[in-house]
Short mmCIF file of C-alpha atoms and ligand atoms in Angstrom, two decimals:
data_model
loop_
_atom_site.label_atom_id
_atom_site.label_comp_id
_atom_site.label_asym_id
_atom_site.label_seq_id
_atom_site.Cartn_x
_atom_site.Cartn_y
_atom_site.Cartn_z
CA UNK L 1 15.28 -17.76 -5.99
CA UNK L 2 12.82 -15.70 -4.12
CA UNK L 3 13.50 -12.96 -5.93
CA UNK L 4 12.75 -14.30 -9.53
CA UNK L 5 9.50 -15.71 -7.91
CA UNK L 6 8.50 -12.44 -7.04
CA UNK L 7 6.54 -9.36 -8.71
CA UNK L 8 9.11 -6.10 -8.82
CA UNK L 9 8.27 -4.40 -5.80
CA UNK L 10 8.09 -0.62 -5.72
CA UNK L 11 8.62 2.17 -2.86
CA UNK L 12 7.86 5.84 -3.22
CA UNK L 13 6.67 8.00 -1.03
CA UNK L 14 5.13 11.46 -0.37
CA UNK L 15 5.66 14.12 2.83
CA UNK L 16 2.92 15.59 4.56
CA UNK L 17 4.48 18.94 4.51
CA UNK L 18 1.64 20.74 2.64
CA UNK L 19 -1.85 19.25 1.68
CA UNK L 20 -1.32 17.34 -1.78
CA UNK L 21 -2.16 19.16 -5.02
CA UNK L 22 -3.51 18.55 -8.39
CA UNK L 23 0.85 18.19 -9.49
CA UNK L 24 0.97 15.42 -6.58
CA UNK L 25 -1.85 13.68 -8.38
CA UNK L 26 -1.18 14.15 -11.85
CA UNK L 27 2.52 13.15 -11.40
CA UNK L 28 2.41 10.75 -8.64
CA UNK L 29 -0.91 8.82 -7.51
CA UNK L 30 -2.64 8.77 -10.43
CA UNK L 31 0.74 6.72 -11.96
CA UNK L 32 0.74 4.41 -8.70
CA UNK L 33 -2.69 3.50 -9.11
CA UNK L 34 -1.79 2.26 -12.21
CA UNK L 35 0.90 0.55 -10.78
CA UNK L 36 -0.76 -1.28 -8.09
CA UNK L 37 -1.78 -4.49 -10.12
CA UNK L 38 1.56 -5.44 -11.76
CA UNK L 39 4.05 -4.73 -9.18
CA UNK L 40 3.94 -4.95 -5.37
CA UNK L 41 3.91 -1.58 -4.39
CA UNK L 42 4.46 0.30 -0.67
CA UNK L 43 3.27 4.28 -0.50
CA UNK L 44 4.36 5.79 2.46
CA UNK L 45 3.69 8.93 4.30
CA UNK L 46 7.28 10.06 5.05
CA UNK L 47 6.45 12.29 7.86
CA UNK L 48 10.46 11.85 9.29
CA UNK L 49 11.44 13.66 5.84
CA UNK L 50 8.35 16.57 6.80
CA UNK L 51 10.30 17.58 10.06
CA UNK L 52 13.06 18.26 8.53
CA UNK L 53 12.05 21.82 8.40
CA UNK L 54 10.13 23.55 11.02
CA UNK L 55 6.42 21.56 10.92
CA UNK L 56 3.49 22.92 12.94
CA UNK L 57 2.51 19.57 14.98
CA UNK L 58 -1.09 19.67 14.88
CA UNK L 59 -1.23 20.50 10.71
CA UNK L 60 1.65 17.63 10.43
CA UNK L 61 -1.08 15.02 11.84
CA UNK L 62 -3.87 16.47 10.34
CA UNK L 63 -2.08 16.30 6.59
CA UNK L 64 -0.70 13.03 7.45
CA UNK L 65 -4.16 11.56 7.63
CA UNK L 66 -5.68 13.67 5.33
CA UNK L 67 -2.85 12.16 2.65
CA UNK L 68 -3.75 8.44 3.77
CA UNK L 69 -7.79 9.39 3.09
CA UNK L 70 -6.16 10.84 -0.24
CA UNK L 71 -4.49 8.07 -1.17
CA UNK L 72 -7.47 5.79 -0.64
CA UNK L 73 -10.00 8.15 -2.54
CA UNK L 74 -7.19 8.39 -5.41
CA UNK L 75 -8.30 4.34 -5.75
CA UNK L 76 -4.90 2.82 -4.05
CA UNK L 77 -6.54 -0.32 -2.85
CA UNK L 78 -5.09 -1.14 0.71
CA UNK L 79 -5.23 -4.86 0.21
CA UNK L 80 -3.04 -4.48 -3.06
CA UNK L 81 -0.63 -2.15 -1.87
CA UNK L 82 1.05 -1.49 1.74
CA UNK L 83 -0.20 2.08 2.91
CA UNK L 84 1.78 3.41 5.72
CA UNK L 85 3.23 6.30 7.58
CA UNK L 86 7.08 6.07 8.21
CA UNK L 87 6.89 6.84 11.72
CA UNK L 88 5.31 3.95 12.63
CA UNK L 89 7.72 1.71 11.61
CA UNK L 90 11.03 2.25 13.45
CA UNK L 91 13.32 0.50 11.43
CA UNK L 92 13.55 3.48 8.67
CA UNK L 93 15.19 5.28 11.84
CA UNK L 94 17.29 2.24 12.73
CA UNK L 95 18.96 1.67 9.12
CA UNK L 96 19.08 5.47 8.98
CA UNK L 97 21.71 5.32 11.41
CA UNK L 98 23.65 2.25 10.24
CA UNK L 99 23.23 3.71 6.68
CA UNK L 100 24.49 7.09 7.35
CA UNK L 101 27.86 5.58 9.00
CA UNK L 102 28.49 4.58 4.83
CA UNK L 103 27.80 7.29 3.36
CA UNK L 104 30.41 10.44 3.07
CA UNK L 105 29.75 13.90 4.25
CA UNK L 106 30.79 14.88 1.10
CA UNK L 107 28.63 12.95 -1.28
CA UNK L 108 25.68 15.01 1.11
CA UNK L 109 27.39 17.82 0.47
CA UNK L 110 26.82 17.78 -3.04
CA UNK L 111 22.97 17.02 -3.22
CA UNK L 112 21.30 20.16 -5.42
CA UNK L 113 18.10 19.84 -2.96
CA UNK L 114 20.20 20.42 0.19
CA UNK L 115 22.19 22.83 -1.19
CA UNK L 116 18.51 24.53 -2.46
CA UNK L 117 17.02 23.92 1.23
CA UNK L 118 19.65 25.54 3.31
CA UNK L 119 19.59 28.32 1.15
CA UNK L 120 16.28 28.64 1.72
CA UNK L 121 16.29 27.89 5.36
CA UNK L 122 19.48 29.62 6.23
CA UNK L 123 18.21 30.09 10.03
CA UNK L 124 17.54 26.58 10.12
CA UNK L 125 20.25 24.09 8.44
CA UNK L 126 19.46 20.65 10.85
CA UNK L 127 21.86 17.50 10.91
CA UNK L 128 18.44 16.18 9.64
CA UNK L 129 18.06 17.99 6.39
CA UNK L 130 21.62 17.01 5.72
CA UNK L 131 20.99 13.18 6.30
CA UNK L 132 18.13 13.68 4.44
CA UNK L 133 18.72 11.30 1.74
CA UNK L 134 20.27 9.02 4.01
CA UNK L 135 16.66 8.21 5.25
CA UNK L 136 15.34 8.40 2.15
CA UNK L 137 18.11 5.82 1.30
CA UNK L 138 16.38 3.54 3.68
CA UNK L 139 13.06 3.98 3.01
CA UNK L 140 13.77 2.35 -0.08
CA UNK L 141 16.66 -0.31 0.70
CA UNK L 142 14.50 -2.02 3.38
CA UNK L 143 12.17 -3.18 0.78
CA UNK L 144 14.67 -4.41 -1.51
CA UNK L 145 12.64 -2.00 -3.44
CA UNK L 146 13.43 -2.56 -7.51
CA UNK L 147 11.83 0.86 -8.95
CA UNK L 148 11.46 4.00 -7.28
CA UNK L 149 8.56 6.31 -8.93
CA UNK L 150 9.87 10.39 -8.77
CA UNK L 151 9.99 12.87 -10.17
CA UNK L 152 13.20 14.50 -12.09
CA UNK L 153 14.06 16.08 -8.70
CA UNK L 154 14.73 13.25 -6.59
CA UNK L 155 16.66 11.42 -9.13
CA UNK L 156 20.07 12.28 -7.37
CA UNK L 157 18.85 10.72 -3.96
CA UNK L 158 17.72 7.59 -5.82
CA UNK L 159 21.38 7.59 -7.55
CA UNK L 160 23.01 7.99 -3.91
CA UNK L 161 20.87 5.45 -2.49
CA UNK L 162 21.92 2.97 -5.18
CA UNK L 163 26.00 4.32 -4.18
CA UNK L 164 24.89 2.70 -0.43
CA UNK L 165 23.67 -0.15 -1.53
CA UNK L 166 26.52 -1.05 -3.56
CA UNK L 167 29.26 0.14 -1.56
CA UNK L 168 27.83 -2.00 1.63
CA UNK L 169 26.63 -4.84 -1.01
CA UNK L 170 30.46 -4.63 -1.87
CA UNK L 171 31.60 -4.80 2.17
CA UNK L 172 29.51 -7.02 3.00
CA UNK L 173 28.15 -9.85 0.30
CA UNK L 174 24.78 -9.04 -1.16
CA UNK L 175 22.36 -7.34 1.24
CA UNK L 176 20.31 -4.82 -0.58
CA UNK L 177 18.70 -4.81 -4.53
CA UNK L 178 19.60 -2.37 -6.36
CA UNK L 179 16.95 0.00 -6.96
CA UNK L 180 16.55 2.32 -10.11
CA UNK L 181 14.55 5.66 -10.21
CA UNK L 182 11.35 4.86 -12.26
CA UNK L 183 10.00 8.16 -13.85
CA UNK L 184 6.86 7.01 -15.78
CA UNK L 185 6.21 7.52 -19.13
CA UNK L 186 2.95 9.08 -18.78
CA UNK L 187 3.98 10.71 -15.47
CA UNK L 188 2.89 14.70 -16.53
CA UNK L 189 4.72 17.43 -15.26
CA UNK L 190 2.60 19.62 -13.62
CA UNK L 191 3.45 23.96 -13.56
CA UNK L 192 2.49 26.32 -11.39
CA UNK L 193 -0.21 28.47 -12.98
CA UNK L 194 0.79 31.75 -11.78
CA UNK L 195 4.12 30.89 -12.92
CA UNK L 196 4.98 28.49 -15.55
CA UNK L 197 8.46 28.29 -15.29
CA UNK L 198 8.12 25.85 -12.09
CA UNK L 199 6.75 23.21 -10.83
CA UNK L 200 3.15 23.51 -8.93
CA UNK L 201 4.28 23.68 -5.41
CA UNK L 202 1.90 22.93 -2.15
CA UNK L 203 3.80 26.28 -0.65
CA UNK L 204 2.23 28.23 -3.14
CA UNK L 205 -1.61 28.60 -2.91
CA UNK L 206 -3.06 30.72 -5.88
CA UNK L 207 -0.41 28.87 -8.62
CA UNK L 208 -1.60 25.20 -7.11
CA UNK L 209 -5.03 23.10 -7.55
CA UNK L 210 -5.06 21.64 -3.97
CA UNK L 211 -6.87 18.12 -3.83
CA UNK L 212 -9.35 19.45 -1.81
CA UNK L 213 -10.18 22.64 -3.03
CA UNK L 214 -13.81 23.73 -3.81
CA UNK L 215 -14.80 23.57 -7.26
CA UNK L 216 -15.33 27.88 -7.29
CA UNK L 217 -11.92 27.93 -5.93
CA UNK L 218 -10.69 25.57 -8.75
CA UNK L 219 -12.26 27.38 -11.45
CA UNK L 220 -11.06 31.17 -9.91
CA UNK L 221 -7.60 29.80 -9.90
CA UNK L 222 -7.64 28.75 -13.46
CA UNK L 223 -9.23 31.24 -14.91
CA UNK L 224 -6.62 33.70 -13.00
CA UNK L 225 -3.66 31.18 -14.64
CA UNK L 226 -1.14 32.85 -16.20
CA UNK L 227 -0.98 32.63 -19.89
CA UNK L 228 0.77 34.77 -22.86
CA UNK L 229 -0.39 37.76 -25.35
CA UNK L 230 -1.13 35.75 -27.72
CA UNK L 231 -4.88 34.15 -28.52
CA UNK L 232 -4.03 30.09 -29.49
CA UNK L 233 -4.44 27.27 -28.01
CA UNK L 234 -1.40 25.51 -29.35
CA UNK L 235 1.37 23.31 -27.48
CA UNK L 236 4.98 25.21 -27.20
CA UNK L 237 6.47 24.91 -23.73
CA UNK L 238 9.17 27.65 -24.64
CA UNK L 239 7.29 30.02 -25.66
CA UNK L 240 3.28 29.57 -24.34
CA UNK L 241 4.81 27.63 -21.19
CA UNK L 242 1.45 29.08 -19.46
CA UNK L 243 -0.90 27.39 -22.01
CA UNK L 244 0.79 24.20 -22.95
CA UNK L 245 0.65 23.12 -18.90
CA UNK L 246 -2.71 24.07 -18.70
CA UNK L 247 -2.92 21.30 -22.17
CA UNK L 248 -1.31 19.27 -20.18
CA UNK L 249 -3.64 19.39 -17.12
CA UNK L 250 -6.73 19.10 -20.00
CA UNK L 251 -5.60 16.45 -21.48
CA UNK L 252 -4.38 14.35 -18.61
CA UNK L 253 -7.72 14.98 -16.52
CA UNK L 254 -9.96 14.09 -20.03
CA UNK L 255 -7.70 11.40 -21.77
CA UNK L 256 -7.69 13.66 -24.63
CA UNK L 257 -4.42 14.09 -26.88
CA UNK L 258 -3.00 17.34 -27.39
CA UNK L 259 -4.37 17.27 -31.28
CA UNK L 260 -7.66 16.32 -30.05
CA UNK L 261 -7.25 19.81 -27.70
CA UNK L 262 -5.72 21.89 -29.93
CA UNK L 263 -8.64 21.17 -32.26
CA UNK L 264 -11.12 21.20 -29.68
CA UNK L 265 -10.45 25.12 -29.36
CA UNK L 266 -9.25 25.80 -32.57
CA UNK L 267 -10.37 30.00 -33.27
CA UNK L 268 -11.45 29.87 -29.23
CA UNK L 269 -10.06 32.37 -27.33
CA UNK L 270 -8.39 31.86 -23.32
CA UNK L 271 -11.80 33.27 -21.98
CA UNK L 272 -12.93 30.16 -23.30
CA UNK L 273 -10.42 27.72 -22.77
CA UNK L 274 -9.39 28.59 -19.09
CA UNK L 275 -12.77 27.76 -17.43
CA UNK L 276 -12.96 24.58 -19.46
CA UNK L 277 -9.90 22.98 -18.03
CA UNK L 278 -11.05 24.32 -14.74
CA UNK L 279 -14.28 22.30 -15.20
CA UNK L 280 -12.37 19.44 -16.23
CA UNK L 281 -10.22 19.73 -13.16
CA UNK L 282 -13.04 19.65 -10.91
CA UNK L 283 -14.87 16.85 -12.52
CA UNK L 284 -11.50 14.59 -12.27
CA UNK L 285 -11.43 15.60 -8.29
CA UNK L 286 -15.37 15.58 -7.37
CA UNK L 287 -15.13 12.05 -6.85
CA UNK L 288 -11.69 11.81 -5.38
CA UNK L 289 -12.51 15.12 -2.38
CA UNK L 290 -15.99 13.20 -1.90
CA UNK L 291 -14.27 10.29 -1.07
CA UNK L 292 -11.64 11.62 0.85
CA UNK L 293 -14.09 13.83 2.87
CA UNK L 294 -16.15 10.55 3.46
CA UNK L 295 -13.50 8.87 4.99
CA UNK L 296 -11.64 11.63 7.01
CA UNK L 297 -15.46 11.41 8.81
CA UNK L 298 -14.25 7.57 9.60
CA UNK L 299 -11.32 7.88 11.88
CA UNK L 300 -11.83 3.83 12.63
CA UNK L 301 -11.24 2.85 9.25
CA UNK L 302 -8.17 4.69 8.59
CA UNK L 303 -6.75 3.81 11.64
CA UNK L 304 -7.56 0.20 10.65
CA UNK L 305 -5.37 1.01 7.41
CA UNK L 306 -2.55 2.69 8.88
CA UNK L 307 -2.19 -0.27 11.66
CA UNK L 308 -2.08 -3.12 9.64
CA UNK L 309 -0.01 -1.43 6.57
CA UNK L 310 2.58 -0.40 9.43
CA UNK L 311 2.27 -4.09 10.48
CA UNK L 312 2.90 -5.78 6.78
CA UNK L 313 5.63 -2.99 6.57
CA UNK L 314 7.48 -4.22 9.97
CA UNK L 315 7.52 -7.60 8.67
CA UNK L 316 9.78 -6.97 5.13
CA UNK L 317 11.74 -3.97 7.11
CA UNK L 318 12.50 -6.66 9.75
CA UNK L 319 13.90 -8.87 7.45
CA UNK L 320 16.67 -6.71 5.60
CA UNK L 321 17.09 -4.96 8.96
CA UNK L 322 18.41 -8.36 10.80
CA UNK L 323 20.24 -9.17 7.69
CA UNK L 324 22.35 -5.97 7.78
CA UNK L 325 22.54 -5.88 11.82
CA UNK L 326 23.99 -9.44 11.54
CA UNK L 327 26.54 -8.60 9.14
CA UNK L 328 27.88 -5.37 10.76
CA UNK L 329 28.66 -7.39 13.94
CA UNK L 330 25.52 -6.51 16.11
CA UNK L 331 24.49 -9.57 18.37
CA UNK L 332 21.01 -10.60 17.62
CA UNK L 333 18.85 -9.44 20.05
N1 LIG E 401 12.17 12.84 -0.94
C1 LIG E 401 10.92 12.56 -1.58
C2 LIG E 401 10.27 13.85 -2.05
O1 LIG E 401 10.41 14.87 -1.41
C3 LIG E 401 9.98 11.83 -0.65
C4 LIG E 401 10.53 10.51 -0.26
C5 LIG E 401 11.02 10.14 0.94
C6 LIG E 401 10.66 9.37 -1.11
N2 LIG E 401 11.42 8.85 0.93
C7 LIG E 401 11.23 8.34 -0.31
C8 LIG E 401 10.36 9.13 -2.45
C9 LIG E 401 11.53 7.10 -0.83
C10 LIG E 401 10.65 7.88 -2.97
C11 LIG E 401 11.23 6.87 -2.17
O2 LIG E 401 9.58 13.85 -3.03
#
């Protein structure tokens, strides 16, 4: 009954391993600040998934509020939406454990990101990086979370959490709502612009638009983006894969189409065209870093954010957690 009362509710989530960048924005925020008046949506700050690999304590907390100030500027309201940082709300550790004890080594075994990490991080495979998307699992699951914003990459863990659910939903009677992975329509999929061919990654400075960069640093790195030998402005991701992301960063920081682009600089040449999206770039952030940087000067506030979204969080993660605890044969505390 409840649960036809109620608005979808939505859980997604971003780690504080790297300051955000313009793909985080473009891809993520900017989609759940659209979000934030139809559904009931929690944004978390999943510094548990961060440590996973090696995380230099003092830039984890720095980033970690940094991302909260981020997320405010961005125009998530914190009276709409439940803004918190996973840490501070024990249970995702808690139904970590009793989730991992359902799920097989092997279906672990077979996630592409793990398989990509630990190749990566050969001199550092953790227990943690494995379980990975058993915590991820939770996140979501204690929320009875219905959509999942993320991108194409996290699909799989959304997939796997939705095995959990089902298989313990299946042991146990109904516990958990199904989730699905909700990857927006509009969401845009933001490159690298020293190289194209993947995404914009916070590990890679000169290819990535960091949220708070300066606007000279903005317009260096875009007019240094990596483009093709040929002089038009024209969208054709296999072959101009530089140009047609920088027409999608135009267009989705103006509200421009890609006609009303291509048009726009019709017989215009890059040397044109590359500073203009960097000026439209820096325009979309002014008012975002301003904010940020305004707030970041108000430690109070944002602790006054973090505190009560970890409270409102505690309250829902303490009701599925009870739920589950009951039916698994823990006494009740
Ligand atoms: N794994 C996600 C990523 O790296 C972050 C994340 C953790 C997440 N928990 C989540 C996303 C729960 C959505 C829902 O992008």
């Amino acid at each position: 009954m409840e649960n036809q009362a109620r608005k979808k509710r939505i859980f997604s989530g971003i780690q504080p391993s790297g300051d955000l960048t313009l793909g985080s924005y473009m891809g993520a925020i900017k989609n759940w600040v659209a979000l934030q008046d139809e559904y009931e949506c929690l944004y978390c700050i999943v510094d548990m998934h961060a440590i996973t690999v090696r995380q230099n304590p003092a830039d984890l907390r720095r980033r970690a509020l940094e991302q909260l100030a981020q997320y405010l500027a961005c125009g998530l309201d914190p009276q709409k939406n439940v803004l918190f940082i996973q840490s501070h709300v024990p249970q995702h550790a808690e139904l970590g454990w009793i989730l991992g004890c359902y799920t097989q080594f092997g279906e672990l075994s077979r996630m592409t990101q793990f398989k990509d990490k630990s190749a990566k991080h050969k001199d550092n495979i953790t227990a943690g990086l494995f379980t990975y998307p058993v915590l991820m699992a939770a996140d979501i699951l204690l929320y009875q979370a219905d959509l999942v914003p993320v991108g194409a990459d996290q699909k799989q863990h959304v997939e796997l959490c939705r095995d959990i659910a089902q298989r313990f939903n299946g042991l146990y009677s109904d516990t958990f709502t199904l989730p699905e992975p909700f990857i927006p329509k509009m969401g845009a999929r933001i490159m690298s612009l020293g190289n194209p061919e993947s995404k914009m990654s916070k590990s890679d400075p000169d290819g990535c638009i960091y949220l708070m960069d300066k606007p000279e640093d903005v317009m260096r790195k875009f007019k240094r983006a990596v483009t093709d030998s040929e002089t038009s402005v024209k969208f054709d991701k296999e072959n101009k894969p530089g140009i047609s992301n920088l027409l999608t960063i135009y267009c989705t920081a103006t509200g421009k189409t890609l006609e009303e682009a291509e048009a726009e600089f019709a017989g215009q040449g890059y040397g044109v065209f590359k500073p203009a999206v960097g000026e439209a770039v820096v325009e979309l952030m002014r008012p975002v870093r301003e904010e940020a940087t305004r707030l970041l000067a108000d430690k109070a506030y944002l602790e006054s954010v973090y505190r009560e979204g970890a409270q409102r969080a505690q309250y829902l993660a303490n009701k599925t957690l009870s739920k589950v605890q009951r039916k698994i044969g823990f006494i009740a505390r």
